[in-house]
């Protein structure tokens, strides 16, 4: 199993540009999440999904959209990038509600200029 | 507000010595508690969790953590540190005991010297 994969590893955007961060998992996990990691702030939940077709907002959802058309994929879309979205983004998945162990991808480092 | 505090930005310990990384939480009810580790340029890896039962939980790589409800703490411990344990450690809490809306601490960098 490849586990949780994320692309790209690095990305530089200009303010106002849009892009999609890709996340995929091959473990048939029901639950997937997106976090951002900022210095001195730990990880903060952006959006999450409890299954295909079901998504919900986390702690910091503004400026981001998600969709979950398949169990495997959970892309994160930045609609109009802002410098405040400069961060490291992590995708995570977990098997089920009672597993509670999340598997994280390697991250995408995004810089918005 | 529900929160997790890791009061030390960095912990320094010599190889072979015991280590402790501190975590306290502030949530209502009985939370689920977790420790994750992050190595450079990598995603987080699960170490251990406390859901219920024995207050001392054992996890990966020889780590353990003790849940103390009266002190609202969940400190991470290891009897003998290795240089390879050097990494960033995150404590997290799931205050709603539902889907994994984890609330993370700010992280503690552990530096183990040879």
mmCIF file of C-alpha atoms in Angstrom:
data_model
loop_
_atom_site.group_PDB
_atom_site.id
_atom_site.type_symbol
_atom_site.label_atom_id
_atom_site.label_comp_id
_atom_site.label_asym_id
_atom_site.label_seq_id
_atom_site.Cartn_x
_atom_site.Cartn_y
_atom_site.Cartn_z
ATOM 1 C CA UNK A 1 0.000 0.000 0.000
ATOM 2 C CA UNK A 2 1.198 3.499 -0.785
ATOM 3 C CA UNK A 3 -0.815 4.843 2.161
ATOM 4 C CA UNK A 4 -1.746 8.503 1.886
ATOM 5 C CA UNK A 5 -0.207 10.360 -1.029
ATOM 6 C CA UNK A 6 -0.229 14.083 -1.695
ATOM 7 C CA UNK A 7 0.710 16.114 -4.740
ATOM 8 C CA UNK A 8 2.431 18.413 -5.334
ATOM 9 C CA UNK A 9 5.142 18.469 -2.652
ATOM 10 C CA UNK A 10 5.837 22.155 -3.195
ATOM 11 C CA UNK A 11 3.861 24.936 -4.847
ATOM 12 C CA UNK A 12 4.271 28.679 -5.257
ATOM 13 C CA UNK A 13 1.200 30.706 -6.177
ATOM 14 C CA UNK A 14 0.548 34.363 -6.784
ATOM 15 C CA UNK A 15 -2.213 36.089 -4.871
ATOM 16 C CA UNK A 16 -5.551 35.422 -6.529
ATOM 17 C CA UNK A 17 -4.556 32.240 -8.304
ATOM 18 C CA UNK A 18 -6.474 29.051 -7.750
ATOM 19 C CA UNK A 19 -5.213 25.520 -7.437
ATOM 20 C CA UNK A 20 -6.092 22.065 -6.174
ATOM 21 C CA UNK A 21 -4.053 20.045 -3.737
ATOM 22 C CA UNK A 22 -4.462 16.363 -4.392
ATOM 23 C CA UNK A 23 -4.829 13.666 -1.763
ATOM 24 C CA UNK A 24 -5.387 9.968 -2.278
ATOM 25 C CA UNK A 25 -5.374 6.902 -0.064
ATOM 26 C CA UNK A 26 -5.403 3.253 -1.029
ATOM 27 C CA UNK A 27 -6.432 1.792 2.323
ATOM 28 C CA UNK A 28 -10.205 2.005 1.745
ATOM 29 C CA UNK A 29 -10.506 4.393 4.671
ATOM 30 C CA UNK A 30 -13.848 6.027 5.265
ATOM 31 C CA UNK A 31 -12.582 9.183 6.924
ATOM 32 C CA UNK A 32 -10.346 11.795 5.365
ATOM 33 C CA UNK A 33 -9.257 15.211 6.583
ATOM 34 C CA UNK A 34 -7.237 18.233 5.586
ATOM 35 C CA UNK A 35 -5.080 20.123 8.079
ATOM 36 C CA UNK A 36 -2.779 23.091 7.819
ATOM 37 C CA UNK A 37 0.338 23.408 9.903
ATOM 38 C CA UNK A 38 1.677 26.819 10.809
ATOM 39 C CA UNK A 39 4.657 27.627 13.044
ATOM 40 C CA UNK A 40 3.701 27.825 16.702
ATOM 41 C CA UNK A 41 0.106 26.810 16.023
ATOM 42 C CA UNK A 42 0.125 23.055 15.646
ATOM 43 C CA UNK A 43 -2.266 21.561 13.123
ATOM 44 C CA UNK A 44 -5.692 22.973 12.433
ATOM 45 C CA UNK A 45 -8.530 21.104 10.764
ATOM 46 C CA UNK A 46 -9.758 22.667 7.505
ATOM 47 C CA UNK A 47 -12.343 20.203 6.167
ATOM 48 C CA UNK A 48 -13.142 16.571 6.665
ATOM 49 C CA UNK A 49 -15.199 13.804 5.100
ATOM 50 C CA UNK A 50 -16.873 10.796 6.666
ATOM 51 C CA UNK A 51 -17.416 9.053 3.349
ATOM 52 C CA UNK A 52 -17.929 9.563 -0.362
ATOM 53 C CA UNK A 53 -20.307 12.431 -0.985
ATOM 54 C CA UNK A 54 -20.156 13.725 2.605
ATOM 55 C CA UNK A 55 -17.991 16.630 3.703
ATOM 56 C CA UNK A 56 -18.041 19.125 6.539
ATOM 57 C CA UNK A 57 -16.118 22.123 7.796
ATOM 58 C CA UNK A 58 -13.407 22.066 10.367
ATOM 59 C CA UNK A 59 -11.869 24.853 12.374
ATOM 60 C CA UNK A 60 -10.500 27.007 9.531
ATOM 61 C CA UNK A 61 -12.558 26.344 6.362
ATOM 62 C CA UNK A 62 -12.661 29.845 4.828
ATOM 63 C CA UNK A 63 -11.013 30.075 1.435
ATOM 64 C CA UNK A 64 -11.024 26.339 0.844
ATOM 65 C CA UNK A 65 -13.402 23.910 -0.831
ATOM 66 C CA UNK A 66 -13.455 20.134 -0.826
ATOM 67 C CA UNK A 67 -15.361 17.339 -2.458
ATOM 68 C CA UNK A 68 -15.351 13.577 -2.045
ATOM 69 C CA UNK A 69 -16.606 11.849 -5.154
ATOM 70 C CA UNK A 70 -14.752 8.607 -4.430
ATOM 71 C CA UNK A 71 -13.527 6.855 -1.308
ATOM 72 C CA UNK A 72 -9.925 7.212 -2.443
ATOM 73 C CA UNK A 73 -9.634 10.902 -3.310
ATOM 74 C CA UNK A 74 -10.154 14.071 -1.287
ATOM 75 C CA UNK A 75 -8.880 17.163 -3.143
ATOM 76 C CA UNK A 76 -8.568 20.558 -1.479
ATOM 77 C CA UNK A 77 -9.255 23.595 -3.638
ATOM 78 C CA UNK A 78 -7.969 27.081 -3.005
ATOM 79 C CA UNK A 79 -10.345 29.382 -4.826
ATOM 80 C CA UNK A 80 -8.340 32.616 -4.713
ATOM 81 C CA UNK A 81 -5.025 32.219 -2.951
ATOM 82 C CA UNK A 82 -4.000 34.716 -0.285
ATOM 83 C CA UNK A 83 -0.657 35.139 1.521
ATOM 84 C CA UNK A 84 -2.394 33.998 4.724
ATOM 85 C CA UNK A 85 -2.763 30.588 3.114
ATOM 86 C CA UNK A 86 0.980 30.088 3.032
ATOM 87 C CA UNK A 87 1.364 26.933 5.061
ATOM 88 C CA UNK A 88 2.095 23.235 5.015
ATOM 89 C CA UNK A 89 -0.981 21.196 4.208
ATOM 90 C CA UNK A 90 -1.502 17.645 5.393
ATOM 91 C CA UNK A 91 -4.103 15.162 4.319
ATOM 92 C CA UNK A 92 -5.032 12.347 6.694
ATOM 93 C CA UNK A 93 -7.253 9.304 6.652
ATOM 94 C CA UNK A 94 -8.557 6.817 9.162
ATOM 95 C CA UNK A 95 -10.296 3.499 8.829
ATOM 96 C CA UNK A 96 -13.444 4.081 10.811
ATOM 97 C CA UNK A 97 -15.029 6.028 13.599
ATOM 98 C CA UNK A 98 -13.679 3.825 16.359
ATOM 99 C CA UNK A 99 -10.136 3.449 15.020
ATOM 100 C CA UNK A 100 -9.029 6.960 15.944
ATOM 101 C CA UNK A 101 -5.613 6.452 14.412
ATOM 102 C CA UNK A 102 -5.055 8.870 11.573
ATOM 103 C CA UNK A 103 -2.578 8.244 8.769
ATOM 104 C CA UNK A 104 -0.971 11.377 7.417
ATOM 105 C CA UNK A 105 0.412 12.118 3.999
ATOM 106 C CA UNK A 106 3.853 13.709 3.520
ATOM 107 C CA UNK A 107 2.447 17.204 3.123
ATOM 108 C CA UNK A 108 2.362 19.997 0.548
ATOM 109 C CA UNK A 109 4.332 23.162 1.237
ATOM 110 C CA UNK A 110 2.440 26.092 -0.281
ATOM 111 C CA UNK A 111 3.764 29.617 -0.613
ATOM 112 C CA UNK A 112 1.509 32.446 -1.757
ATOM 113 C CA UNK A 113 3.279 35.610 -2.830
ATOM 114 C CA UNK B 1 -12.767 26.646 24.907
ATOM 115 C CA UNK B 2 -11.262 23.250 24.242
ATOM 116 C CA UNK B 3 -7.506 23.328 24.087
ATOM 117 C CA UNK B 4 -4.299 21.411 24.438
ATOM 118 C CA UNK B 5 -1.156 22.895 25.958
ATOM 119 C CA UNK B 6 2.382 21.725 25.457
ATOM 120 C CA UNK B 7 4.279 24.049 27.788
ATOM 121 C CA UNK B 8 7.760 23.292 26.469
ATOM 122 C CA UNK B 9 8.842 24.324 22.999
ATOM 123 C CA UNK B 10 11.887 22.087 23.275
ATOM 124 C CA UNK B 11 13.066 19.285 25.510
ATOM 125 C CA UNK B 12 16.734 18.313 25.631
ATOM 126 C CA UNK B 13 17.828 14.961 26.974
ATOM 127 C CA UNK B 14 20.953 12.840 26.765
ATOM 128 C CA UNK B 15 20.780 9.460 25.072
ATOM 129 C CA UNK B 16 19.987 6.722 27.568
ATOM 130 C CA UNK B 17 18.228 9.048 29.986
ATOM 131 C CA UNK B 18 14.466 8.994 30.567
ATOM 132 C CA UNK B 19 12.415 11.581 28.747
ATOM 133 C CA UNK B 20 9.098 13.282 29.426
ATOM 134 C CA UNK B 21 7.165 15.515 27.059
ATOM 135 C CA UNK B 22 4.348 17.311 28.814
ATOM 136 C CA UNK B 23 0.757 17.809 27.713
ATOM 137 C CA UNK B 24 -2.231 19.227 29.514
ATOM 138 C CA UNK B 25 -5.728 19.633 28.180
ATOM 139 C CA UNK B 26 -8.803 21.676 28.859
ATOM 140 C CA UNK B 27 -12.001 20.068 27.650
ATOM 141 C CA UNK B 28 -15.318 19.159 29.123
ATOM 142 C CA UNK B 29 -16.189 15.560 29.749
ATOM 143 C CA UNK B 30 -13.877 12.635 29.117
ATOM 144 C CA UNK B 31 -11.755 13.232 26.062
ATOM 145 C CA UNK B 32 -9.830 10.878 23.851
ATOM 146 C CA UNK B 33 -6.102 11.727 23.887
ATOM 147 C CA UNK B 34 -3.337 11.079 21.383
ATOM 148 C CA UNK B 35 0.358 11.531 20.731
ATOM 149 C CA UNK B 36 1.794 11.927 17.256
ATOM 150 C CA UNK B 37 5.405 12.333 16.133
ATOM 151 C CA UNK B 38 6.696 14.247 13.117
ATOM 152 C CA UNK B 39 10.112 13.644 11.646
ATOM 153 C CA UNK B 40 11.665 16.300 9.377
ATOM 154 C CA UNK B 41 9.824 16.788 6.099
ATOM 155 C CA UNK B 42 7.385 14.003 6.923
ATOM 156 C CA UNK B 43 3.745 13.763 7.899
ATOM 157 C CA UNK B 44 2.660 12.946 11.411
ATOM 158 C CA UNK B 45 2.827 9.379 12.674
ATOM 159 C CA UNK B 46 0.533 7.968 15.321
ATOM 160 C CA UNK B 47 2.277 6.942 18.556
ATOM 161 C CA UNK B 48 -0.442 6.074 21.022
ATOM 162 C CA UNK B 49 -3.916 6.871 22.281
ATOM 163 C CA UNK B 50 -5.951 6.867 25.452
ATOM 164 C CA UNK B 51 -9.622 6.032 25.057
ATOM 165 C CA UNK B 52 -10.582 4.355 28.303
ATOM 166 C CA UNK B 53 -9.261 1.847 30.812
ATOM 167 C CA UNK B 54 -5.733 1.694 32.172
ATOM 168 C CA UNK B 55 -4.284 5.151 32.706
ATOM 169 C CA UNK B 56 -0.887 4.021 31.415
ATOM 170 C CA UNK B 57 -0.936 3.367 27.696
ATOM 171 C CA UNK B 58 1.904 1.926 25.673
ATOM 172 C CA UNK B 59 2.615 2.837 22.102
ATOM 173 C CA UNK B 60 5.098 2.576 19.293
ATOM 174 C CA UNK B 61 8.894 2.767 19.598
ATOM 175 C CA UNK B 62 8.861 2.163 23.374
ATOM 176 C CA UNK B 63 6.855 5.268 24.223
ATOM 177 C CA UNK B 64 4.154 5.356 26.837
ATOM 178 C CA UNK B 65 1.845 7.999 28.245
ATOM 179 C CA UNK B 66 0.028 8.419 31.509
ATOM 180 C CA UNK B 67 -3.462 9.824 31.660
ATOM 181 C CA UNK B 68 -4.113 11.805 34.828
ATOM 182 C CA UNK B 69 -7.684 13.000 35.022
ATOM 183 C CA UNK B 70 -7.276 15.066 38.194
ATOM 184 C CA UNK B 71 -4.360 16.985 36.683
ATOM 185 C CA UNK B 72 -5.849 16.925 33.152
ATOM 186 C CA UNK B 73 -2.515 15.746 31.832
ATOM 187 C CA UNK B 74 -1.292 13.187 29.336
ATOM 188 C CA UNK B 75 2.500 13.247 29.482
ATOM 189 C CA UNK B 76 4.562 11.222 27.033
ATOM 190 C CA UNK B 77 7.414 9.188 28.486
ATOM 191 C CA UNK B 78 10.197 6.850 27.494
ATOM 192 C CA UNK B 79 12.556 5.121 29.927
ATOM 193 C CA UNK B 80 15.657 5.433 27.764
ATOM 194 C CA UNK B 81 15.933 8.004 24.978
ATOM 195 C CA UNK B 82 17.562 7.346 21.617
ATOM 196 C CA UNK B 83 19.139 9.897 19.294
ATOM 197 C CA UNK B 84 16.648 8.702 16.671
ATOM 198 C CA UNK B 85 13.790 9.869 18.928
ATOM 199 C CA UNK B 86 14.692 13.457 18.049
ATOM 200 C CA UNK B 87 11.598 14.860 16.368
ATOM 201 C CA UNK B 88 8.572 17.097 16.862
ATOM 202 C CA UNK B 89 5.892 15.652 19.141
ATOM 203 C CA UNK B 90 2.260 16.669 19.129
ATOM 204 C CA UNK B 91 -0.357 15.996 21.742
ATOM 205 C CA UNK B 92 -3.947 15.988 20.500
ATOM 206 C CA UNK B 93 -7.383 15.660 21.982
ATOM 207 C CA UNK B 94 -10.704 14.646 20.520
ATOM 208 C CA UNK B 95 -13.077 16.477 22.804
ATOM 209 C CA UNK B 96 -16.263 15.378 21.110
ATOM 210 C CA UNK B 97 -15.465 11.685 21.105
ATOM 211 C CA UNK B 98 -16.950 11.511 17.648
ATOM 212 C CA UNK B 99 -15.342 11.880 14.285
ATOM 213 C CA UNK B 100 -11.731 12.731 14.641
ATOM 214 C CA UNK B 101 -11.920 16.482 14.994
ATOM 215 C CA UNK B 102 -8.570 16.512 16.631
ATOM 216 C CA UNK B 103 -7.366 19.580 18.466
ATOM 217 C CA UNK B 104 -3.576 19.660 18.395
ATOM 218 C CA UNK B 105 -1.088 21.244 20.713
ATOM 219 C CA UNK B 106 1.631 23.470 19.312
ATOM 220 C CA UNK B 107 4.239 20.730 19.433
ATOM 221 C CA UNK B 108 7.386 20.066 21.443
ATOM 222 C CA UNK B 109 10.715 19.524 19.779
ATOM 223 C CA UNK B 110 12.668 16.705 21.407
ATOM 224 C CA UNK B 111 16.424 16.799 20.980
ATOM 225 C CA UNK B 112 18.341 13.757 22.161
ATOM 226 C CA UNK B 113 22.087 14.280 22.304
ATOM 227 C CA UNK B 114 24.596 11.433 21.937
#
